[in-house]
PDB file of C-alpha atoms in Angstrom:
ATOM      1  CA  THR A   1      62.333  23.611 -36.956  1.00 41.00           C
ATOM      2  CA  VAL A   2      59.340  23.624 -39.220  1.00 44.00           C
ATOM      3  CA  GLY A   3      55.963  22.586 -37.808  1.00 44.00           C
ATOM      4  CA  ASP A   4      52.625  21.337 -39.155  1.00 44.00           C
ATOM      5  CA  SER A   5      51.243  24.871 -39.404  1.00 47.00           C
ATOM      6  CA  LEU A   6      53.082  25.533 -42.662  1.00 50.00           C
ATOM      7  CA  PRO A   7      51.035  26.259 -45.779  1.00 52.00           C
ATOM      8  CA  GLY A   8      50.625  23.396 -48.221  1.00 53.00           C
ATOM      9  CA  SER A   9      53.340  24.557 -50.608  1.00 55.00           C
ATOM     10  CA  TYR A  10      55.922  24.471 -47.813  1.00 57.00           C
ATOM     11  CA  ARG A  11      54.862  20.953 -46.828  1.00 55.00           C
ATOM     12  CA  LYS A  12      55.419  19.704 -50.375  1.00 60.00           C
ATOM     13  CA  ILE A  13      59.044  20.830 -50.322  1.00 56.00           C
ATOM     14  CA  LEU A  14      59.757  20.403 -46.613  1.00 55.00           C
ATOM     15  CA  PRO A  15      57.534  17.455 -45.612  1.00 51.00           C
ATOM     16  CA  LEU A  16      58.961  16.532 -42.233  1.00 57.00           C
ATOM     17  CA  PRO A  17      57.632  18.577 -39.277  1.00 58.00           C
ATOM     18  CA  GLY A  18      60.215  19.262 -36.584  1.00 62.00           C
ATOM     19  CA  ARG A  19      63.156  19.039 -38.956  1.00 63.00           C
ATOM     20  CA  LEU A  20      65.908  21.695 -38.923  1.00 67.00           C
ATOM     21  CA  PHE A  21      66.502  23.791 -42.020  1.00 70.00           C
ATOM     22  CA  ALA A  22      68.932  26.495 -42.978  1.00 78.00           C
ATOM     23  CA  TYR A  23      67.472  29.945 -42.371  1.00 83.00           C
ATOM     24  CA  ASP A  24      68.554  31.279 -45.768  1.00 86.00           C
ATOM     25  CA  GLN A  25      66.977  28.256 -47.489  1.00 83.00           C
ATOM     26  CA  LEU A  26      63.604  28.873 -45.833  1.00 81.00           C
ATOM     27  CA  CYS A  27      63.673  32.616 -46.562  1.00 87.00           C
ATOM     28  CA  SER A  28      64.630  32.067 -50.202  1.00 88.00           C
ATOM     29  CA  PHE A  29      61.927  29.449 -50.644  1.00 83.00           C
ATOM     30  CA  GLY A  30      59.194  31.726 -49.297  1.00 84.00           C
ATOM     31  CA  ILE A  31      60.357  34.850 -51.091  1.00 89.00           C
ATOM     32  CA  GLU A  32      60.885  33.185 -54.478  1.00 87.00           C
ATOM     33  CA  ASN A  33      57.586  31.274 -54.370  1.00 84.00           C
ATOM     34  CA  TRP A  34      55.230  33.746 -52.715  1.00 85.00           C
ATOM     35  CA  ALA A  35      56.532  37.322 -52.904  1.00 87.00           C
ATOM     36  CA  ALA A  36      55.730  39.621 -55.785  1.00 84.00           C
ATOM     37  CA  PRO A  37      58.843  40.080 -57.959  1.00 87.00           C
ATOM     38  CA  GLU A  38      58.983  43.816 -57.207  1.00 88.00           C
ATOM     39  CA  ASP A  39      59.101  43.107 -53.431  1.00 90.00           C
ATOM     40  CA  ARG A  40      61.742  40.372 -53.433  1.00 92.00           C
ATOM     41  CA  SER A  41      64.875  42.494 -53.103  1.00 93.00           C
ATOM     42  CA  ASP A  42      63.351  44.393 -50.145  1.00 93.00           C
ATOM     43  CA  TYR A  43      62.319  41.114 -48.507  1.00 93.00           C
ATOM     44  CA  TYR A  44      65.765  39.596 -48.962  1.00 94.00           C
ATOM     45  CA  ARG A  45      67.261  42.694 -47.329  1.00 94.00           C
ATOM     46  CA  MET A  46      64.725  42.689 -44.442  1.00 93.00           C
ATOM     47  CA  THR A  47      65.111  38.967 -43.725  1.00 92.00           C
ATOM     48  CA  SER A  48      68.879  38.731 -44.117  1.00 93.00           C
ATOM     49  CA  MET A  49      70.678  37.462 -41.047  1.00 92.00           C
ATOM     50  CA  GLU A  50      72.564  40.779 -40.894  1.00 93.00           C
ATOM     51  CA  ALA A  51      69.274  42.723 -40.754  1.00 94.00           C
ATOM     52  CA  VAL A  52      67.865  40.360 -38.114  1.00 94.00           C
ATOM     53  CA  ILE A  53      70.958  40.661 -35.892  1.00 93.00           C
ATOM     54  CA  ALA A  54      71.024  44.459 -36.351  1.00 93.00           C
ATOM     55  CA  GLY A  55      67.328  44.623 -35.441  1.00 94.00           C
ATOM     56  CA  LEU A  56      67.823  42.423 -32.398  1.00 94.00           C
ATOM     57  CA  SER A  57      70.700  44.611 -31.216  1.00 92.00           C
ATOM     58  CA  ARG A  58      68.341  47.633 -31.125  1.00 91.00           C
ATOM     59  CA  GLY A  59      65.792  46.099 -28.788  1.00 84.00           C
ATOM     60  CA  ASP A  60      63.992  43.066 -27.480  1.00 83.00           C
ATOM     61  CA  GLY A  61      62.988  41.691 -30.857  1.00 91.00           C
ATOM     62  CA  TYR A  62      62.929  42.194 -34.597  1.00 95.00           C
ATOM     63  CA  THR A  63      59.736  41.988 -36.640  1.00 94.00           C
ATOM     64  CA  THR A  64      59.156  41.790 -40.370  1.00 92.00           C
ATOM     65  CA  LEU A  65      55.847  41.939 -42.210  1.00 89.00           C
ATOM     66  CA  LEU A  66      55.786  40.305 -45.612  1.00 89.00           C
ATOM     67  CA  LYS A  67      52.988  40.584 -48.167  1.00 88.00           C
ATOM     68  CA  MET A  68      52.694  37.230 -49.924  1.00 86.00           C
ATOM     69  CA  HIS A  69      50.552  35.511 -52.544  1.00 84.00           C
ATOM     70  CA  MET A  70      50.097  31.840 -51.701  1.00 78.00           C
ATOM     71  CA  PRO A  71      49.494  29.439 -54.604  1.00 75.00           C
ATOM     72  CA  GLU A  72      46.673  27.728 -52.699  1.00 74.00           C
ATOM     73  CA  ARG A  73      44.934  31.130 -52.261  1.00 75.00           C
ATOM     74  CA  PRO A  74      45.771  33.024 -55.475  1.00 75.00           C
ATOM     75  CA  ASP A  75      42.896  35.502 -55.092  1.00 82.00           C
ATOM     76  CA  GLN A  76      44.003  36.602 -51.611  1.00 83.00           C
ATOM     77  CA  THR A  77      46.940  38.508 -50.244  1.00 86.00           C
ATOM     78  CA  THR A  78      48.472  36.957 -47.160  1.00 87.00           C
ATOM     79  CA  TYR A  79      50.397  39.040 -44.638  1.00 88.00           C
ATOM     80  CA  LEU A  80      52.965  37.065 -42.692  1.00 87.00           C
ATOM     81  CA  GLU A  81      54.577  38.527 -39.606  1.00 89.00           C
ATOM     82  CA  PHE A  82      57.860  37.045 -38.444  1.00 89.00           C
ATOM     83  CA  ARG A  83      59.068  37.932 -34.947  1.00 92.00           C
ATOM     84  CA  HIS A  84      62.685  37.196 -34.113  1.00 93.00           C
ATOM     85  CA  PHE A  85      64.041  36.844 -30.563  1.00 92.00           C
ATOM     86  CA  TYR A  86      67.241  35.586 -29.035  1.00 90.00           C
ATOM     87  CA  PHE A  87      66.453  32.174 -27.591  1.00 85.00           C
ATOM     88  CA  ASP A  88      68.797  32.532 -24.621  1.00 84.00           C
ATOM     89  CA  ARG A  89      71.246  34.922 -22.963  1.00 85.00           C
ATOM     90  CA  ASP A  90      74.160  33.575 -24.992  1.00 88.00           C
ATOM     91  CA  LYS A  91      72.548  35.044 -28.120  1.00 87.00           C
ATOM     92  CA  ASP A  92      73.716  32.158 -30.259  1.00 84.00           C
ATOM     93  CA  THR A  93      70.236  30.909 -31.201  1.00 85.00           C
ATOM     94  CA  ILE A  94      67.403  32.938 -32.667  1.00 86.00           C
ATOM     95  CA  LEU A  95      63.765  31.919 -32.232  1.00 85.00           C
ATOM     96  CA  ILE A  96      61.488  32.911 -35.113  1.00 85.00           C
ATOM     97  CA  ILE A  97      57.730  32.926 -34.696  1.00 86.00           C
ATOM     98  CA  GLY A  98      55.685  33.290 -37.858  1.00 83.00           C
ATOM     99  CA  SER A  99      52.034  34.280 -37.866  1.00 85.00           C
ATOM    100  CA  ASP A 100      49.437  34.891 -40.542  1.00 85.00           C
ATOM    101  CA  VAL A 101      48.198  38.377 -39.616  1.00 90.00           C
ATOM    102  CA  SER A 102      46.105  38.919 -42.748  1.00 87.00           C
ATOM    103  CA  GLU A 103      42.801  39.421 -40.938  1.00 89.00           C
ATOM    104  CA  TYR A 104      44.349  41.828 -38.438  1.00 89.00           C
ATOM    105  CA  TYR A 105      46.223  43.702 -41.186  1.00 87.00           C
ATOM    106  CA  ASP A 106      43.107  43.970 -43.375  1.00 87.00           C
ATOM    107  CA  ALA A 107      41.048  45.239 -40.412  1.00 91.00           C
ATOM    108  CA  GLN A 108      43.774  47.745 -39.577  1.00 90.00           C
ATOM    109  CA  GLN A 109      43.921  48.955 -43.199  1.00 90.00           C
ATOM    110  CA  LYS A 110      40.118  49.364 -43.270  1.00 94.00           C
ATOM    111  CA  GLU A 111      40.307  51.364 -40.041  1.00 95.00           C
ATOM    112  CA  LEU A 112      43.053  53.582 -41.496  1.00 95.00           C
ATOM    113  CA  GLU A 113      40.999  54.077 -44.662  1.00 95.00           C
ATOM    114  CA  LYS A 114      37.970  54.985 -42.552  1.00 96.00           C
ATOM    115  CA  GLU A 115      40.047  57.498 -40.552  1.00 96.00           C
ATOM    116  CA  LYS A 116      41.401  58.966 -43.794  1.00 96.00           C
ATOM    117  CA  GLU A 117      37.860  59.349 -45.145  1.00 96.00           C
ATOM    118  CA  LEU A 118      36.719  61.005 -41.900  1.00 96.00           C
ATOM    119  CA  ARG A 119      39.684  63.410 -42.042  1.00 96.00           C
ATOM    120  CA  MET A 120      38.803  64.263 -45.647  1.00 96.00           C
ATOM    121  CA  GLN A 121      35.175  64.868 -44.660  1.00 95.00           C
ATOM    122  CA  ALA A 122      36.239  67.052 -41.722  1.00 95.00           C
ATOM    123  CA  THR A 123      38.567  69.027 -43.977  1.00 95.00           C
ATOM    124  CA  ALA A 124      35.788  69.510 -46.548  1.00 94.00           C
ATOM    125  CA  ALA A 125      33.349  70.585 -43.816  1.00 93.00           C
ATOM    126  CA  ASN A 126      35.913  73.010 -42.415  1.00 90.00           C
ATOM    127  CA  LYS A 127      36.536  74.459 -45.877  1.00 91.00           C
ATOM    128  CA  ALA A 128      32.785  74.834 -46.462  1.00 91.00           C
ATOM    129  CA  LYS A 129      32.414  76.594 -43.101  1.00 86.00           C
ATOM    130  CA  THR A 130      35.329  78.898 -43.902  1.00 82.00           C
ATOM    131  CA  ASP A 131      33.914  79.720 -47.335  1.00 85.00           C
ATOM    132  CA  PHE A 132      30.473  80.377 -45.857  1.00 85.00           C
ATOM    133  CA  LEU A 133      31.828  82.642 -43.113  1.00 81.00           C
ATOM    134  CA  SER A 134      33.998  84.497 -45.597  1.00 78.00           C
ATOM    135  CA  ARG A 135      31.100  85.116 -48.005  1.00 82.00           C
ATOM    136  CA  MET A 136      28.696  86.073 -45.223  1.00 81.00           C
ATOM    137  CA  SER A 137      31.230  88.419 -43.647  1.00 77.00           C
ATOM    138  CA  HIS A 138      31.801  90.100 -46.978  1.00 78.00           C
ATOM    139  CA  ASP A 139      28.069  90.337 -47.693  1.00 83.00           C
ATOM    140  CA  ILE A 140      27.413  91.875 -44.269  1.00 84.00           C
ATOM    141  CA  ARG A 141      30.447  94.197 -44.338  1.00 83.00           C
ATOM    142  CA  THR A 142      29.469  95.853 -47.626  1.00 85.00           C
ATOM    143  CA  PRO A 143      26.109  97.280 -46.419  1.00 88.00           C
ATOM    144  CA  LEU A 144      27.637  98.135 -43.018  1.00 88.00           C
ATOM    145  CA  ASN A 145      30.282 100.253 -44.731  1.00 88.00           C
ATOM    146  CA  GLY A 146      27.448 101.998 -46.582  1.00 90.00           C
ATOM    147  CA  ILE A 147      25.616 102.670 -43.300  1.00 91.00           C
ATOM    148  CA  ILE A 148      28.803 104.018 -41.678  1.00 91.00           C
ATOM    149  CA  GLY A 149      29.517 106.258 -44.683  1.00 92.00           C
ATOM    150  CA  MET A 150      25.975 107.638 -44.912  1.00 92.00           C
ATOM    151  CA  THR A 151      25.856 108.178 -41.139  1.00 92.00           C
ATOM    152  CA  HIS A 152      29.115 110.141 -41.372  1.00 90.00           C
ATOM    153  CA  ILE A 153      27.730 112.305 -44.217  1.00 93.00           C
ATOM    154  CA  ALA A 154      24.457 112.865 -42.330  1.00 92.00           C
ATOM    155  CA  GLY A 155      26.409 113.741 -39.165  1.00 90.00           C
ATOM    156  CA  GLU A 156      28.241 116.551 -40.977  1.00 91.00           C
ATOM    157  CA  GLN A 157      24.941 118.312 -41.780  1.00 90.00           C
ATOM    158  CA  ARG A 158      23.177 120.715 -39.493  1.00 91.00           C
ATOM    159  CA  ASN A 159      20.936 118.416 -37.482  1.00 91.00           C
ATOM    160  CA  PRO A 160      18.758 118.906 -34.445  1.00 93.00           C
ATOM    161  CA  PRO A 161      20.456 117.651 -31.247  1.00 92.00           C
ATOM    162  CA  ARG A 162      18.258 114.552 -31.028  1.00 93.00           C
ATOM    163  CA  THR A 163      19.102 113.565 -34.642  1.00 92.00           C
ATOM    164  CA  SER A 164      22.830 114.131 -34.007  1.00 91.00           C
ATOM    165  CA  SER A 165      22.627 111.896 -30.936  1.00 92.00           C
ATOM    166  CA  CYS A 166      20.905 109.144 -32.943  1.00 93.00           C
ATOM    167  CA  LEU A 167      23.460 109.435 -35.755  1.00 93.00           C
ATOM    168  CA  ALA A 168      26.318 109.143 -33.210  1.00 92.00           C
ATOM    169  CA  LYS A 169      24.721 105.987 -31.776  1.00 93.00           C
ATOM    170  CA  ILE A 170      24.206 104.535 -35.272  1.00 93.00           C
ATOM    171  CA  ASP A 171      27.866 105.283 -36.079  1.00 92.00           C
ATOM    172  CA  THR A 172      29.137 103.669 -32.835  1.00 92.00           C
ATOM    173  CA  SER A 173      26.889 100.611 -33.182  1.00 92.00           C
ATOM    174  CA  SER A 174      27.664 100.062 -36.860  1.00 92.00           C
ATOM    175  CA  LYS A 175      31.428 100.363 -36.236  1.00 91.00           C
ATOM    176  CA  PHE A 176      31.122  97.849 -33.376  1.00 91.00           C
ATOM    177  CA  LEU A 177      29.157  95.490 -35.633  1.00 89.00           C
ATOM    178  CA  LEU A 178      31.752  95.952 -38.394  1.00 87.00           C
ATOM    179  CA  GLY A 179      34.477  95.010 -35.878  1.00 88.00           C
ATOM    180  CA  LEU A 180      32.586  91.800 -35.036  1.00 86.00           C
ATOM    181  CA  VAL A 181      32.190  90.947 -38.729  1.00 82.00           C
ATOM    182  CA  ASN A 182      35.902  91.594 -39.299  1.00 82.00           C
ATOM    183  CA  ASP A 183      36.748  89.292 -36.356  1.00 82.00           C
ATOM    184  CA  VAL A 184      34.577  86.548 -37.889  1.00 75.00           C
ATOM    185  CA  LEU A 185      36.344  87.072 -41.206  1.00 73.00           C
ATOM    186  CA  ASP A 186      39.732  86.815 -39.477  1.00 75.00           C
ATOM    187  CA  MET A 187      38.673  83.535 -37.833  1.00 71.00           C
ATOM    188  CA  ALA A 188      37.435  82.227 -41.161  1.00 62.00           C
TER     189      ALA A 188
END
C-alpha cells in the first residue's frame, strides 16, 4: 500500500493512500522519474524482485539505498532507504519500509570526509617527522664519523697513558652515540 508520506510527485500519479500497487510499477515510476540516468540500470537490478528475494534469503532483511533527485527539490539530493522483510513465516508477502535518510547520509558522509582529512593530516605529519629524523640523523652521523675517524688516527700515535685513555673513552662514547643515531634512522 502507498501512504500519505509519499513525495508530491508520487501523489500526483498515485493519489489514493492505502491502495495496492504492483511492486514493479512503483519501482519503475521512482527510478524513471527520480534517478539519474547513469544509475537507473543499477537501481533496476538492486530493486528487482529476484534481488530482493536473494537478499532476503541471506538474512533477516534486504536494504537498498537509492540516490534520487526529486522534482520538488531539484537543488537537493535525496537518499531513500528501502528495507525489505518477509511479512510472515509463510514468506509469501514482503513488507517494504521506505525512509528518507538524506540527513543521516549527509552527516555520515561529512564524518567520513572529516576522518579522511584527519588521516591525510596524520600521514603528512608522520612523513614530516620521518623526513626530519632522517635529515637530523644524517646531519649528526656525519660529524660523528669524523670524530670516530680522528680519534682512531690519534689513538695510533704515541700518546701518554692519560691521553690514550681519553681517546679510548671518546671512541667508545662516539660509537655508542653513532649506534643511537643509526637506531633513530632505522625507526625513521
